[in-house]
Short mmCIF file of C-alpha atoms in Angstrom, two decimals:
data_model
loop_
_atom_site.label_atom_id
_atom_site.label_comp_id
_atom_site.label_asym_id
_atom_site.label_seq_id
_atom_site.Cartn_x
_atom_site.Cartn_y
_atom_site.Cartn_z
CA UNK A 1 -2.10 -43.74 -0.64
CA UNK A 2 0.57 -41.93 -2.04
CA UNK A 3 4.17 -41.35 -1.06
CA UNK A 4 6.78 -39.24 -2.89
CA UNK A 5 9.84 -39.73 -4.55
CA UNK A 6 11.78 -36.18 -4.92
CA UNK A 7 14.30 -36.20 -7.80
CA UNK A 8 16.73 -33.13 -8.13
CA UNK A 9 16.52 -31.36 -11.14
CA UNK A 10 18.00 -27.83 -12.55
CA UNK A 11 15.62 -25.12 -13.12
CA UNK A 12 16.54 -22.37 -14.76
CA UNK A 13 13.63 -19.63 -14.48
CA UNK A 14 14.16 -15.91 -15.84
CA UNK A 15 15.71 -14.52 -12.73
CA UNK A 16 17.24 -17.19 -10.81
CA UNK A 17 19.42 -20.71 -11.71
CA UNK A 18 18.51 -23.01 -8.57
CA UNK A 19 18.26 -26.65 -8.08
CA UNK A 20 14.60 -27.48 -7.34
CA UNK A 21 12.78 -30.89 -6.57
CA UNK A 22 10.37 -32.76 -8.32
CA UNK A 23 7.79 -34.36 -7.24
CA UNK A 24 7.13 -37.93 -8.92
CA UNK A 25 3.99 -39.83 -7.26
CA UNK A 26 4.69 -43.40 -6.35
CA UNK A 27 2.17 -46.17 -4.91
CA UNK A 28 4.41 -47.46 -1.86
CA UNK A 29 3.78 -46.86 1.74
CA UNK A 30 1.05 -44.95 3.63
CA UNK A 31 0.64 -41.43 4.33
CA UNK A 32 1.49 -41.96 7.91
CA UNK A 33 4.64 -43.36 6.97
CA UNK A 34 5.31 -40.31 4.11
CA UNK A 35 4.59 -37.81 7.34
CA UNK A 36 7.38 -39.43 9.36
CA UNK A 37 10.04 -39.33 6.68
CA UNK A 38 9.27 -35.32 6.02
CA UNK A 39 10.27 -32.60 7.91
CA UNK A 40 7.43 -30.66 9.79
CA UNK A 41 6.84 -27.39 8.19
CA UNK A 42 8.78 -24.85 10.73
CA UNK A 43 6.57 -21.92 12.47
CA UNK A 44 10.02 -19.73 13.31
CA UNK A 45 13.46 -19.41 11.93
CA UNK A 46 16.27 -20.88 13.99
CA UNK A 47 17.42 -18.46 16.51
CA UNK A 48 20.93 -17.04 16.21
CA UNK A 49 22.98 -17.81 19.20
CA UNK A 50 25.17 -15.14 20.39
CA UNK A 51 28.55 -16.62 19.83
CA UNK A 52 27.18 -16.60 16.02
CA UNK A 53 25.98 -12.94 15.46
CA UNK A 54 29.48 -11.40 14.49
CA UNK A 55 30.03 -14.23 12.23
CA UNK A 56 26.77 -13.66 10.58
CA UNK A 57 27.15 -10.35 10.26
CA UNK A 58 30.86 -10.46 8.84
CA UNK A 59 30.04 -13.34 6.06
CA UNK A 60 26.95 -11.29 4.92
CA UNK A 61 28.91 -8.34 4.31
CA UNK A 62 31.64 -10.30 2.74
CA UNK A 63 29.05 -11.68 0.27
CA UNK A 64 27.48 -8.62 -0.65
CA UNK A 65 31.00 -6.63 -0.82
CA UNK A 66 33.23 -9.28 -2.35
CA UNK A 67 35.98 -7.38 -4.40
CA UNK A 68 37.61 -10.92 -5.22
CA UNK A 69 36.09 -14.34 -6.27
CA UNK A 70 37.70 -15.87 -3.34
CA UNK A 71 35.98 -13.40 -0.96
CA UNK A 72 32.47 -14.41 -2.50
CA UNK A 73 33.40 -18.24 -2.22
CA UNK A 74 34.35 -17.39 1.58
CA UNK A 75 31.36 -15.73 2.59
CA UNK A 76 29.17 -18.11 0.84
CA UNK A 77 30.61 -21.14 2.25
CA UNK A 78 30.47 -19.93 5.90
CA UNK A 79 26.68 -18.62 5.37
CA UNK A 80 26.07 -22.06 4.17
CA UNK A 81 27.51 -23.82 7.25
CA UNK A 82 25.78 -21.30 9.43
CA UNK A 83 22.18 -22.87 7.90
CA UNK A 84 18.69 -21.59 7.95
CA UNK A 85 19.57 -19.50 10.73
CA UNK A 86 21.28 -16.85 8.51
CA UNK A 87 18.05 -16.90 6.31
CA UNK A 88 16.11 -13.67 8.07
CA UNK A 89 19.18 -11.54 7.72
CA UNK A 90 19.74 -12.69 4.47
CA UNK A 91 16.42 -12.06 3.24
CA UNK A 92 16.88 -8.28 4.40
CA UNK A 93 19.84 -8.30 2.63
CA UNK A 94 18.27 -9.19 -0.58
CA UNK A 95 15.57 -6.30 0.34
CA UNK A 96 18.61 -3.84 0.52
CA UNK A 97 20.96 -4.61 -2.15
CA UNK A 98 21.26 -2.82 -5.32
CA UNK A 99 23.86 -4.82 -6.79
CA UNK A 100 22.79 -7.24 -9.51
CA UNK A 101 25.30 -9.58 -9.06
CA UNK A 102 25.61 -9.35 -4.99
CA UNK A 103 21.60 -9.71 -5.19
CA UNK A 104 22.36 -13.30 -7.29
CA UNK A 105 25.15 -14.47 -4.31
CA UNK A 106 22.68 -13.97 -1.94
CA UNK A 107 19.85 -15.95 -3.55
CA UNK A 108 22.41 -18.45 -4.29
CA UNK A 109 23.20 -19.02 -0.53
CA UNK A 110 19.15 -18.69 0.28
CA UNK A 111 18.86 -21.68 -2.20
CA UNK A 112 21.12 -23.81 -0.32
CA UNK A 113 19.85 -23.11 3.23
CA UNK A 114 16.37 -23.11 2.53
CA UNK A 115 13.90 -26.07 1.83
CA UNK A 116 10.70 -28.03 2.14
CA UNK A 117 10.00 -26.77 5.89
CA UNK A 118 10.57 -23.12 5.48
CA UNK A 119 7.62 -22.83 2.83
CA UNK A 120 5.14 -20.90 5.19
CA UNK A 121 8.30 -18.99 6.70
CA UNK A 122 9.08 -17.68 2.97
CA UNK A 123 5.07 -17.50 2.63
CA UNK A 124 5.34 -14.69 5.31
CA UNK A 125 7.45 -12.26 2.87
CA UNK A 126 5.28 -12.96 -0.28
CA UNK A 127 3.87 -9.46 0.48
CA UNK A 128 7.32 -7.86 0.78
CA UNK A 129 8.09 -4.58 -0.35
CA UNK A 130 11.04 -5.81 -2.49
CA UNK A 131 10.52 -7.01 -5.70
CA UNK A 132 13.19 -9.02 -5.16
CA UNK A 133 12.45 -10.99 -1.87
CA UNK A 134 9.06 -11.51 -3.57
CA UNK A 135 10.10 -12.97 -6.25
CA UNK A 136 12.54 -15.01 -4.16
CA UNK A 137 9.92 -16.37 -1.36
CA UNK A 138 7.02 -17.36 -4.40
CA UNK A 139 9.61 -18.97 -6.60
CA UNK A 140 11.19 -20.97 -3.59
CA UNK A 141 8.27 -21.95 -1.75
CA UNK A 142 7.00 -23.24 -4.89
CA UNK A 143 9.35 -25.62 -5.41
CA UNK A 144 8.32 -27.60 -2.00
CA UNK A 145 4.38 -27.77 -2.60
CA UNK A 146 2.27 -26.84 0.50
CA UNK A 147 -1.49 -26.32 0.76
CA UNK A 148 -0.27 -24.17 3.74
CA UNK A 149 0.81 -21.52 2.13
CA UNK A 150 -2.45 -21.14 0.00
CA UNK A 151 -4.03 -17.82 1.25
CA UNK A 152 -0.79 -16.01 1.04
CA UNK A 153 -0.01 -17.07 -2.55
CA UNK A 154 -3.62 -16.17 -3.87
CA UNK A 155 -3.05 -12.53 -2.06
CA UNK A 156 0.12 -12.32 -3.84
CA UNK A 157 -1.14 -13.27 -7.53
CA UNK A 158 -3.93 -10.66 -7.19
CA UNK A 159 -1.28 -8.02 -5.98
CA UNK A 160 1.04 -8.81 -8.69
CA UNK A 161 -1.52 -8.78 -11.05
CA UNK A 162 -3.02 -5.38 -9.84
CA UNK A 163 0.87 -4.32 -10.38
CA UNK A 164 1.04 -5.27 -14.28
CA UNK A 165 -1.58 -2.42 -14.88
CA UNK A 166 0.78 0.21 -13.61
CA UNK A 167 4.22 1.63 -14.42
CA UNK A 168 6.04 -0.23 -11.43
CA UNK A 169 5.05 -3.60 -12.98
CA UNK A 170 7.30 -6.10 -12.00
CA UNK A 171 8.73 -8.89 -14.91
CA UNK A 172 7.81 -12.33 -14.09
CA UNK A 173 5.97 -11.73 -10.62
CA UNK A 174 2.26 -12.82 -11.44
CA UNK A 175 4.15 -16.42 -12.93
CA UNK A 176 6.19 -16.72 -9.72
CA UNK A 177 3.20 -16.08 -7.93
CA UNK A 178 0.74 -18.49 -9.60
CA UNK A 179 3.58 -21.29 -9.50
CA UNK A 180 2.98 -21.03 -5.53
CA UNK A 181 -0.84 -21.05 -5.97
CA UNK A 182 -0.80 -24.25 -7.94
CA UNK A 183 1.81 -25.45 -5.83
CA UNK A 184 -0.63 -25.09 -3.02
CA UNK A 185 -3.07 -27.15 -4.59
CA UNK A 186 -4.99 -24.55 -6.18
CA UNK A 187 -6.28 -24.66 -9.86
CA UNK A 188 -7.07 -20.84 -10.10
CA UNK A 189 -3.92 -20.21 -11.82
CA UNK A 190 -3.53 -23.19 -14.03
CA UNK A 191 -4.30 -20.96 -17.27
CA UNK A 192 -0.69 -18.74 -16.24
CA UNK A 193 1.23 -21.47 -16.28
CA UNK A 194 -0.28 -22.94 -19.29
CA UNK A 195 0.74 -19.41 -21.21
CA UNK A 196 4.35 -20.00 -19.40
CA UNK A 197 4.42 -23.44 -20.76
CA UNK A 198 3.90 -22.16 -24.35
CA UNK A 199 6.70 -19.84 -24.36
CA UNK A 200 9.27 -20.30 -21.96
CA UNK A 201 9.11 -24.11 -21.28
CA UNK A 202 12.71 -24.44 -21.78
CA UNK A 203 13.36 -22.33 -18.56
CA UNK A 204 10.26 -22.71 -16.44
CA UNK A 205 9.63 -26.43 -17.80
CA UNK A 206 10.99 -28.06 -14.30
CA UNK A 207 9.21 -25.44 -11.79
CA UNK A 208 6.09 -25.83 -13.63
CA UNK A 209 5.93 -29.44 -13.54
CA UNK A 210 6.92 -29.48 -9.56
CA UNK A 211 3.85 -26.92 -9.10
CA UNK A 212 1.01 -28.95 -11.10
CA UNK A 213 1.91 -32.23 -9.41
CA UNK A 214 0.09 -30.67 -6.25
CA UNK A 215 -3.65 -30.51 -8.47
CA UNK A 216 -3.10 -33.97 -10.27
CA UNK A 217 -6.43 -35.49 -10.88
CA UNK A 218 -9.56 -35.36 -12.91
CA UNK A 219 -10.06 -31.69 -12.17
CA UNK A 220 -6.90 -30.47 -13.62
CA UNK A 221 -7.50 -33.11 -16.15
CA UNK A 222 -10.59 -31.64 -17.86
CA UNK A 223 -9.31 -28.19 -17.50
CA UNK A 224 -6.28 -29.16 -19.82
CA UNK A 225 -8.96 -31.65 -21.84
CA UNK A 226 -10.89 -28.54 -22.99
CA UNK A 227 -7.85 -26.58 -24.27
CA UNK A 228 -6.02 -30.10 -26.05
CA UNK A 229 -9.60 -30.18 -27.76
CA UNK A 230 -10.29 -26.66 -28.62
CA UNK A 231 -6.70 -24.65 -28.28
CA UNK A 232 -4.43 -23.65 -31.17
CA UNK A 233 -1.25 -26.09 -31.74
CA UNK A 234 0.80 -23.99 -29.19
CA UNK A 235 -1.98 -24.48 -26.39
CA UNK A 236 -2.28 -27.91 -27.23
CA UNK A 237 1.62 -28.30 -26.82
CA UNK A 238 1.60 -26.49 -23.08
CA UNK A 239 -1.81 -28.22 -22.13
CA UNK A 240 -0.04 -31.71 -22.76
CA UNK A 241 3.04 -30.43 -20.75
CA UNK A 242 1.06 -29.97 -18.30
CA UNK A 243 -0.90 -32.94 -18.30
CA UNK A 244 2.27 -34.58 -17.88
CA UNK A 245 2.41 -33.60 -14.25
CA UNK A 246 -1.29 -33.15 -13.59
CA UNK A 247 -2.99 -35.83 -15.62
CA UNK A 248 -5.33 -38.19 -13.93
CA UNK A 249 -4.30 -41.90 -14.41
CA UNK A 250 -7.33 -42.72 -16.29
CA UNK A 251 -8.79 -39.70 -18.63
CA UNK A 252 -5.30 -38.10 -18.63
CA UNK A 253 -3.76 -41.25 -20.11
CA UNK A 254 -6.56 -41.27 -22.73
CA UNK A 255 -6.00 -37.60 -23.74
CA UNK A 256 -2.33 -37.90 -23.86
CA UNK A 257 -2.87 -41.40 -25.84
CA UNK A 258 -5.28 -39.95 -28.31
CA UNK A 259 -2.54 -37.25 -29.22
CA UNK A 260 0.34 -39.37 -30.02
CA UNK A 261 -1.56 -39.83 -33.27
CA UNK A 262 -1.31 -36.45 -34.32
CA UNK A 263 0.75 -35.56 -37.33
CA UNK A 264 2.46 -32.53 -35.56
CA UNK A 265 5.70 -33.80 -33.96
CA UNK A 266 5.46 -30.89 -31.54
CA UNK A 267 2.29 -32.27 -30.20
CA UNK A 268 3.06 -35.90 -30.69
CA UNK A 269 6.30 -35.44 -28.68
CA UNK A 270 4.33 -33.39 -25.95
CA UNK A 271 2.01 -36.52 -25.94
CA UNK A 272 4.63 -38.87 -25.21
CA UNK A 273 6.00 -36.97 -22.33
CA UNK A 274 2.51 -36.54 -20.98
CA UNK A 275 2.62 -40.33 -21.15
CA UNK A 276 6.00 -40.81 -19.22
CA UNK A 277 4.79 -38.51 -16.77
CA UNK A 278 1.30 -39.86 -16.25
CA UNK A 279 2.37 -43.41 -16.16
CA UNK A 280 5.49 -43.07 -14.68
CA UNK A 281 6.35 -40.71 -13.46
CA UNK A 282 9.52 -40.03 -15.83
CA UNK A 283 10.49 -36.54 -16.73
CA UNK A 284 10.10 -35.22 -20.45
CA UNK A 285 12.54 -35.73 -23.16
CA UNK A 286 13.69 -32.88 -24.55
CA UNK A 287 14.53 -33.40 -27.94
CA UNK A 288 13.01 -36.22 -30.26
CA UNK A 289 13.42 -36.42 -34.01
CA UNK A 290 10.26 -37.05 -36.37
CA UNK A 291 11.47 -40.87 -36.57
CA UNK A 292 12.39 -41.13 -32.66
CA UNK A 293 9.19 -39.39 -31.77
CA UNK A 294 6.89 -42.14 -34.45
CA UNK A 295 8.92 -44.91 -33.05
CA UNK A 296 8.10 -43.86 -29.36
CA UNK A 297 4.46 -42.95 -29.86
CA UNK A 298 4.18 -46.08 -31.50
CA UNK A 299 5.29 -47.98 -28.50
CA UNK A 300 3.18 -45.62 -26.01
CA UNK A 301 -0.05 -46.43 -28.12
CA UNK A 302 0.47 -50.00 -26.72
CA UNK A 303 0.25 -49.44 -22.91
#
């Protein structure tokens, strides 16, 4: 059975800069052992104790209205110390806040106090009236793959795609919804992630890699195989980037190995990174010279 090693990496999506967790498969232990190590998905947020209510209200106000850096830091640290108990009120504040800097401060705290166990609680807000709440909850839940958010994520994607055709389009929402859909184990939105990987890989690569780990296998591999065979140069590169996270051990490896011989260095580098992800679960190497890429490609051909 497959267990997982979580490595912390820094994702820099278009609207947020937050630490996320990369899922790298490892062949050690059993499914039961993995379950024992992982927290259970929460069904309700922790209850605010009476002695916490005043401090919670005060610190959220400090965080939002911070006139100095020290005030902002004080509010942030106090809320992080309170932990997940502060999340519902912070999410509510995020939906009401009009100041962009204040929203960033709120999101920073929310990133620190939410995690694996809160995905289904976050999913409850995927349809929130506030685009800021929707973007945060979709992006954060997708950082911790969970099939339990699938229904809410699929509905969020459908709603986001309808908004694209209106004057009230929320930039990037369809992408974050697709990220959540794929992280839930659904291949339906893989093409949206592929298009994002073509244009904004530097800022979105880490979170895309997390999401596609949830669909690793033959089915995802075959979807990308068609794109590698028939796509244009940028589409091939994008497909190989995704293949690193969701390619199967045999077919995926064969596809990546074939692309190691491509004369286009961008394709060759993407193939190297695909091999790294499929074979060893390693993160991609961002930059390689032509000479370095040729040398590494030759090494991978023998594996």
